[in-house]
């Protein structure tokens, strides 16, 4: 299984990421869309048909899709690193290339439509910690199978310490003083400017406007 997942990560690193960089999937979508839908006007070219876009209309960076794919790689590395550490090499290659490719795509390709203010990070953090628990429990099971009980109990103690750390950081992220609970300066300023043109005597209208601004700038996966 480790060999299979090592090949899977290598394919993602040496196949999927270069394909994302050269936008091969977007080019294919562009061709299919032009075959089934006319592009006589700018509105036609900007339209999204059955999820298909023109290659010069990339849309926003789908954090929900890319984060899920990368967290799968994290979970695989955490699970099999104990039994076959060689899997860490394709994992290292994948994240080095992913950091370069995603940075380029965010800066120069995708449109900055959404601004979550860091609300996605606590979700990624919790799932990364869950992968760490998988690693620790796998190590514990291997130690017990090898009849090295001292190391197994030490690993269980490490799991308890990790859980305490998780509770502590969850309290920090859930606290209203956390940065993740505040709007970015750009969005906060825009909402304040819009509220100046509303009735300052009506707090309900102002709250509704603020909620509308929050929903408008949240990424779709964070709406619920």
mmCIF file of C-alpha atoms in Angstrom:
data_model
loop_
_atom_site.group_PDB
_atom_site.id
_atom_site.type_symbol
_atom_site.label_atom_id
_atom_site.label_comp_id
_atom_site.label_asym_id
_atom_site.label_seq_id
_atom_site.Cartn_x
_atom_site.Cartn_y
_atom_site.Cartn_z
ATOM 1 C CA UNK A 1 0.000 0.000 0.000
ATOM 2 C CA UNK A 2 2.856 2.366 0.749
ATOM 3 C CA UNK A 3 4.220 1.840 -2.770
ATOM 4 C CA UNK A 4 0.779 2.565 -4.223
ATOM 5 C CA UNK A 5 0.354 5.808 -2.276
ATOM 6 C CA UNK A 6 3.951 6.839 -3.015
ATOM 7 C CA UNK A 7 3.161 6.510 -6.727
ATOM 8 C CA UNK A 8 -0.065 8.435 -6.170
ATOM 9 C CA UNK A 9 1.790 11.336 -4.528
ATOM 10 C CA UNK A 10 4.480 11.278 -7.236
ATOM 11 C CA UNK A 11 1.778 11.498 -9.915
ATOM 12 C CA UNK A 12 0.152 14.440 -8.132
ATOM 13 C CA UNK A 13 3.517 16.176 -7.788
ATOM 14 C CA UNK A 14 4.917 15.514 -11.274
ATOM 15 C CA UNK A 15 1.648 15.323 -13.184
ATOM 16 C CA UNK A 16 -1.131 17.181 -11.424
ATOM 17 C CA UNK A 17 0.808 20.251 -10.342
ATOM 18 C CA UNK A 18 2.461 20.910 -13.750
ATOM 19 C CA UNK A 19 -0.969 20.439 -15.334
ATOM 20 C CA UNK A 20 -2.356 23.050 -12.952
ATOM 21 C CA UNK A 21 0.547 25.376 -13.703
ATOM 22 C CA UNK A 22 0.063 25.209 -17.481
ATOM 23 C CA UNK A 23 -3.733 25.203 -17.009
ATOM 24 C CA UNK A 24 -4.271 22.126 -19.132
ATOM 25 C CA UNK A 25 -7.685 21.376 -17.618
ATOM 26 C CA UNK A 26 -8.791 24.985 -18.185
ATOM 27 C CA UNK A 27 -7.700 24.740 -21.824
ATOM 28 C CA UNK A 28 -9.754 21.566 -22.248
ATOM 29 C CA UNK A 29 -12.794 23.205 -20.670
ATOM 30 C CA UNK A 30 -12.325 26.182 -22.987
ATOM 31 C CA UNK A 31 -12.363 23.960 -26.081
ATOM 32 C CA UNK A 32 -15.436 22.004 -24.932
ATOM 33 C CA UNK A 33 -17.303 25.185 -24.077
ATOM 34 C CA UNK A 34 -16.581 26.729 -27.479
ATOM 35 C CA UNK A 35 -17.913 23.563 -29.114
ATOM 36 C CA UNK A 36 -21.267 23.615 -27.297
ATOM 37 C CA UNK A 37 -21.816 27.327 -26.705
ATOM 38 C CA UNK A 38 -21.250 30.353 -28.969
ATOM 39 C CA UNK A 39 -18.849 33.126 -28.001
ATOM 40 C CA UNK A 40 -20.046 36.051 -30.073
ATOM 41 C CA UNK A 41 -20.036 38.668 -27.319
ATOM 42 C CA UNK A 42 -18.065 39.455 -24.173
ATOM 43 C CA UNK A 43 -21.031 38.273 -22.110
ATOM 44 C CA UNK A 44 -20.990 34.910 -23.893
ATOM 45 C CA UNK A 45 -17.281 34.527 -23.259
ATOM 46 C CA UNK A 46 -17.682 35.416 -19.558
ATOM 47 C CA UNK A 47 -20.607 33.021 -19.054
ATOM 48 C CA UNK A 48 -20.095 29.785 -17.129
ATOM 49 C CA UNK A 49 -21.865 26.916 -18.912
ATOM 50 C CA UNK A 50 -22.174 23.579 -17.098
ATOM 51 C CA UNK A 51 -19.169 24.552 -15.004
ATOM 52 C CA UNK A 52 -17.094 25.319 -18.111
ATOM 53 C CA UNK A 53 -15.191 28.611 -18.362
ATOM 54 C CA UNK A 54 -13.117 30.363 -20.971
ATOM 55 C CA UNK A 55 -9.399 30.018 -20.352
ATOM 56 C CA UNK A 56 -9.116 33.778 -19.771
ATOM 57 C CA UNK A 57 -11.847 33.624 -17.116
ATOM 58 C CA UNK A 58 -10.231 31.512 -14.374
ATOM 59 C CA UNK A 59 -12.609 32.545 -11.588
ATOM 60 C CA UNK A 60 -11.552 32.312 -7.957
ATOM 61 C CA UNK A 61 -9.106 29.916 -6.350
ATOM 62 C CA UNK A 62 -11.145 26.958 -5.070
ATOM 63 C CA UNK A 63 -9.747 26.633 -1.573
ATOM 64 C CA UNK A 64 -12.228 23.904 -0.709
ATOM 65 C CA UNK A 65 -11.037 21.662 -3.544
ATOM 66 C CA UNK A 66 -7.286 22.230 -3.277
ATOM 67 C CA UNK A 67 -7.223 22.146 0.530
ATOM 68 C CA UNK A 68 -9.060 18.808 0.561
ATOM 69 C CA UNK A 69 -6.601 17.296 -1.932
ATOM 70 C CA UNK A 70 -3.579 18.504 0.022
ATOM 71 C CA UNK A 71 -5.011 17.326 3.346
ATOM 72 C CA UNK A 72 -5.409 13.875 1.815
ATOM 73 C CA UNK A 73 -1.667 13.882 1.118
ATOM 74 C CA UNK A 74 -1.021 14.979 4.723
ATOM 75 C CA UNK A 75 -3.178 12.123 6.047
ATOM 76 C CA UNK A 76 -1.370 9.569 3.856
ATOM 77 C CA UNK A 77 2.042 10.807 4.978
ATOM 78 C CA UNK A 78 1.051 10.765 8.645
ATOM 79 C CA UNK A 79 -0.385 7.259 8.379
ATOM 80 C CA UNK A 80 2.407 5.512 6.470
ATOM 81 C CA UNK A 81 5.458 7.469 7.652
ATOM 82 C CA UNK A 82 5.745 5.153 10.659
ATOM 83 C CA UNK A 83 5.699 1.922 8.660
ATOM 84 C CA UNK A 84 7.535 3.113 5.532
ATOM 85 C CA UNK A 85 9.406 6.423 5.979
ATOM 86 C CA UNK A 86 10.333 6.385 2.278
ATOM 87 C CA UNK A 87 6.893 7.871 1.573
ATOM 88 C CA UNK A 88 8.146 11.150 3.056
ATOM 89 C CA UNK A 89 10.325 11.761 -0.018
ATOM 90 C CA UNK A 90 7.442 12.052 -2.511
ATOM 91 C CA UNK A 91 5.549 13.999 0.142
ATOM 92 C CA UNK A 92 8.405 16.497 0.452
ATOM 93 C CA UNK A 93 8.595 16.838 -3.329
ATOM 94 C CA UNK A 94 4.843 17.370 -3.560
ATOM 95 C CA UNK A 95 4.691 20.167 -0.991
ATOM 96 C CA UNK A 96 7.754 21.959 -2.395
ATOM 97 C CA UNK A 97 6.188 22.019 -5.857
ATOM 98 C CA UNK A 98 2.713 22.781 -4.488
ATOM 99 C CA UNK A 99 4.022 25.813 -2.631
ATOM 100 C CA UNK A 100 5.544 27.198 -5.842
ATOM 101 C CA UNK A 101 2.603 26.374 -8.102
ATOM 102 C CA UNK A 102 -0.169 27.583 -5.801
ATOM 103 C CA UNK A 103 1.688 30.803 -5.015
ATOM 104 C CA UNK A 104 2.058 31.522 -8.731
ATOM 105 C CA UNK A 105 -1.592 30.713 -9.456
ATOM 106 C CA UNK A 106 -2.857 32.866 -6.583
ATOM 107 C CA UNK A 107 -0.733 35.851 -7.567
ATOM 108 C CA UNK A 108 -1.027 35.780 -11.343
ATOM 109 C CA UNK A 109 -3.965 33.599 -12.462
ATOM 110 C CA UNK A 110 -6.988 33.345 -10.187
ATOM 111 C CA UNK A 111 -9.160 36.342 -9.334
ATOM 112 C CA UNK A 112 -9.122 37.509 -5.680
ATOM 113 C CA UNK A 113 -12.912 37.482 -5.337
ATOM 114 C CA UNK A 114 -13.216 36.177 -1.775
ATOM 115 C CA UNK A 115 -11.522 37.248 1.435
ATOM 116 C CA UNK A 116 -12.247 35.087 4.474
ATOM 117 C CA UNK A 117 -9.981 36.825 6.953
ATOM 118 C CA UNK A 118 -8.334 33.557 7.982
ATOM 119 C CA UNK A 119 -11.538 31.610 8.721
ATOM 120 C CA UNK A 120 -10.368 28.639 6.643
ATOM 121 C CA UNK A 121 -7.151 28.143 8.610
ATOM 122 C CA UNK A 122 -8.745 26.731 11.831
ATOM 123 C CA UNK A 123 -10.506 24.068 9.739
ATOM 124 C CA UNK A 124 -7.262 23.036 8.048
ATOM 125 C CA UNK A 125 -5.501 23.077 11.412
ATOM 126 C CA UNK A 126 -8.052 20.732 13.020
ATOM 127 C CA UNK A 127 -7.798 18.255 10.178
ATOM 128 C CA UNK A 128 -4.005 18.340 10.281
ATOM 129 C CA UNK A 129 -4.133 17.550 13.997
ATOM 130 C CA UNK A 130 -6.515 14.680 13.256
ATOM 131 C CA UNK A 131 -3.890 13.280 10.875
ATOM 132 C CA UNK A 132 -1.342 13.634 13.672
ATOM 133 C CA UNK A 133 -3.595 11.564 15.940
ATOM 134 C CA UNK A 134 -3.728 8.878 13.237
ATOM 135 C CA UNK A 135 0.084 8.859 13.186
ATOM 136 C CA UNK A 136 0.338 8.535 16.961
ATOM 137 C CA UNK A 137 -2.275 5.779 17.242
ATOM 138 C CA UNK A 138 -0.610 3.875 14.402
ATOM 139 C CA UNK A 139 2.721 4.120 16.225
ATOM 140 C CA UNK A 140 1.069 2.918 19.437
ATOM 141 C CA UNK A 141 -0.425 -0.106 17.686
ATOM 142 C CA UNK A 142 2.915 -1.001 16.108
ATOM 143 C CA UNK A 143 4.710 -0.727 19.439
ATOM 144 C CA UNK A 144 2.185 -3.016 21.111
ATOM 145 C CA UNK A 145 2.414 -5.506 18.247
ATOM 146 C CA UNK A 146 6.209 -5.528 18.673
ATOM 147 C CA UNK A 147 5.744 -6.046 22.440
ATOM 148 C CA UNK A 148 7.596 -2.835 23.314
ATOM 149 C CA UNK A 149 5.061 -1.602 25.824
ATOM 150 C CA UNK A 150 7.068 1.263 27.324
ATOM 151 C CA UNK A 151 7.287 3.028 23.990
ATOM 152 C CA UNK A 152 3.592 2.297 23.358
ATOM 153 C CA UNK A 153 2.512 3.895 26.628
ATOM 154 C CA UNK A 154 4.843 6.829 25.982
ATOM 155 C CA UNK A 155 3.158 7.336 22.623
ATOM 156 C CA UNK A 156 -0.248 7.256 24.324
ATOM 157 C CA UNK A 157 0.972 9.931 26.717
ATOM 158 C CA UNK A 158 2.079 11.947 23.702
ATOM 159 C CA UNK A 159 -1.427 11.623 22.275
ATOM 160 C CA UNK A 160 -2.869 12.992 25.513
ATOM 161 C CA UNK A 161 -0.463 15.949 25.378
ATOM 162 C CA UNK A 162 -1.443 16.558 21.755
ATOM 163 C CA UNK A 163 -5.125 16.553 22.703
ATOM 164 C CA UNK A 164 -4.484 19.092 25.484
ATOM 165 C CA UNK A 165 -2.659 21.283 22.993
ATOM 166 C CA UNK A 166 -5.591 20.913 20.572
ATOM 167 C CA UNK A 167 -8.066 22.053 23.233
ATOM 168 C CA UNK A 168 -5.853 25.013 24.061
ATOM 169 C CA UNK A 169 -5.495 26.173 20.463
ATOM 170 C CA UNK A 170 -9.211 25.614 19.794
ATOM 171 C CA UNK A 171 -9.956 27.982 22.658
ATOM 172 C CA UNK A 172 -7.607 30.543 21.122
ATOM 173 C CA UNK A 173 -9.213 30.266 17.677
ATOM 174 C CA UNK A 174 -12.742 30.351 19.105
ATOM 175 C CA UNK A 175 -12.034 33.424 21.232
ATOM 176 C CA UNK A 176 -13.527 36.636 19.868
ATOM 177 C CA UNK A 177 -10.100 38.254 20.235
ATOM 178 C CA UNK A 178 -8.693 35.881 17.602
ATOM 179 C CA UNK A 179 -7.601 37.413 14.312
ATOM 180 C CA UNK A 180 -9.769 34.850 12.501
ATOM 181 C CA UNK A 181 -12.887 36.503 13.966
ATOM 182 C CA UNK A 182 -12.132 39.946 12.534
ATOM 183 C CA UNK A 183 -12.527 41.303 9.037
ATOM 184 C CA UNK A 184 -9.490 42.259 6.951
ATOM 185 C CA UNK A 185 -8.787 45.999 6.982
ATOM 186 C CA UNK A 186 -9.783 46.377 3.315
ATOM 187 C CA UNK A 187 -13.171 44.729 3.828
ATOM 188 C CA UNK A 188 -13.801 46.459 7.160
ATOM 189 C CA UNK A 189 -13.093 49.856 5.583
ATOM 190 C CA UNK A 190 -15.392 49.102 2.636
ATOM 191 C CA UNK A 191 -18.227 48.070 4.960
ATOM 192 C CA UNK A 192 -17.722 51.167 7.107
ATOM 193 C CA UNK A 193 -17.863 53.400 4.034
ATOM 194 C CA UNK A 194 -21.086 51.748 2.916
ATOM 195 C CA UNK A 195 -22.627 52.093 6.375
ATOM 196 C CA UNK A 196 -21.972 55.835 6.386
ATOM 197 C CA UNK A 197 -24.547 56.176 3.618
ATOM 198 C CA UNK A 198 -27.196 54.333 5.621
ATOM 199 C CA UNK A 199 -29.290 55.497 8.534
ATOM 200 C CA UNK A 200 -27.014 55.660 11.585
ATOM 201 C CA UNK A 201 -30.068 55.674 13.840
ATOM 202 C CA UNK A 202 -31.127 52.229 12.648
ATOM 203 C CA UNK A 203 -28.799 49.581 14.138
ATOM 204 C CA UNK A 204 -30.817 46.746 12.592
ATOM 205 C CA UNK A 205 -30.157 48.046 9.084
ATOM 206 C CA UNK A 206 -26.474 48.476 9.866
ATOM 207 C CA UNK A 207 -26.223 44.920 11.197
ATOM 208 C CA UNK A 208 -27.975 43.611 8.088
ATOM 209 C CA UNK A 209 -25.500 45.488 5.885
ATOM 210 C CA UNK A 210 -22.554 44.112 7.837
ATOM 211 C CA UNK A 211 -23.923 40.564 7.545
ATOM 212 C CA UNK A 212 -24.400 41.068 3.820
ATOM 213 C CA UNK A 213 -20.795 42.210 3.493
ATOM 214 C CA UNK A 214 -19.566 39.206 5.446
ATOM 215 C CA UNK A 215 -21.519 36.755 3.290
ATOM 216 C CA UNK A 216 -20.394 38.440 0.088
ATOM 217 C CA UNK A 217 -16.703 38.076 0.852
ATOM 218 C CA UNK A 218 -16.756 34.614 2.366
ATOM 219 C CA UNK A 219 -15.658 31.730 0.191
ATOM 220 C CA UNK A 220 -18.581 29.435 -0.726
ATOM 221 C CA UNK A 221 -17.361 26.505 1.471
ATOM 222 C CA UNK A 222 -17.505 28.826 4.513
ATOM 223 C CA UNK A 223 -21.102 29.976 4.054
ATOM 224 C CA UNK A 224 -22.436 27.051 6.118
#
